[in-house]
Amino acid sequence: MYNLLHRILEREERRTRNNFKYYALFTETHRHIIYLALN
């Protein structure tokens, strides 16, 4: 029972980390676009 719960939590954490990575990449790209537009 504990192992199952642990595995589910691990998977959720990994998914969240991946989403965050994509989000960070997205904001970085956005920042570059804004920077280029201003200059």
GROMACS .gro file of C-alpha atoms in nm:
model
   39
    1MET     CA    1   0.000   0.000   0.000
    2TYR     CA    2   0.275   0.245   0.096
    3ASN     CA    3   0.480   0.154  -0.210
    4LEU     CA    4   0.185   0.221  -0.439
    5LEU     CA    5   0.124   0.561  -0.282
    6HIS     CA    6   0.492   0.646  -0.302
    7ARG     CA    7   0.505   0.553  -0.669
    8ILE     CA    8   0.200   0.767  -0.749
    9LEU     CA    9   0.348   1.065  -0.563
   10GLU     CA   10   0.679   1.018  -0.743
   11ARG     CA   11   0.505   1.017  -1.079
   12GLU     CA   12   0.307   1.331  -0.992
   13GLU     CA   13   0.623   1.507  -0.879
   14ARG     CA   14   0.799   1.418  -1.203
   15ARG     CA   15   0.505   1.545  -1.408
   16THR     CA   16   0.499   1.871  -1.213
   17ARG     CA   17   0.873   1.915  -1.262
   18ASN     CA   18   0.836   1.857  -1.636
   19ASN     CA   19   0.552   2.109  -1.656
   20PHE     CA   20   0.765   2.359  -1.467
   21LYS     CA   21   1.053   2.300  -1.706
   22TYR     CA   22   0.829   2.368  -2.005
   23TYR     CA   23   0.687   2.674  -1.832
   24ALA     CA   24   1.034   2.810  -1.759
   25LEU     CA   25   1.139   2.750  -2.120
   26PHE     CA   26   0.823   2.924  -2.239
   27THR     CA   27   0.881   3.231  -2.022
   28GLU     CA   28   1.246   3.247  -2.130
   29THR     CA   29   1.142   3.249  -2.495
   30HIS     CA   30   0.879   3.511  -2.418
   31ARG     CA   31   1.135   3.730  -2.245
   32HIS     CA   32   1.365   3.711  -2.547
   33ILE     CA   33   1.081   3.807  -2.781
   34ILE     CA   34   0.987   4.103  -2.562
   35TYR     CA   35   1.352   4.206  -2.537
   36LEU     CA   36   1.392   4.195  -2.916
   37ALA     CA   37   1.067   4.386  -2.968
   38LEU     CA   38   1.177   4.666  -2.734
   39ASN     CA   39   1.517   4.705  -2.901
   0.00000   0.00000   0.00000
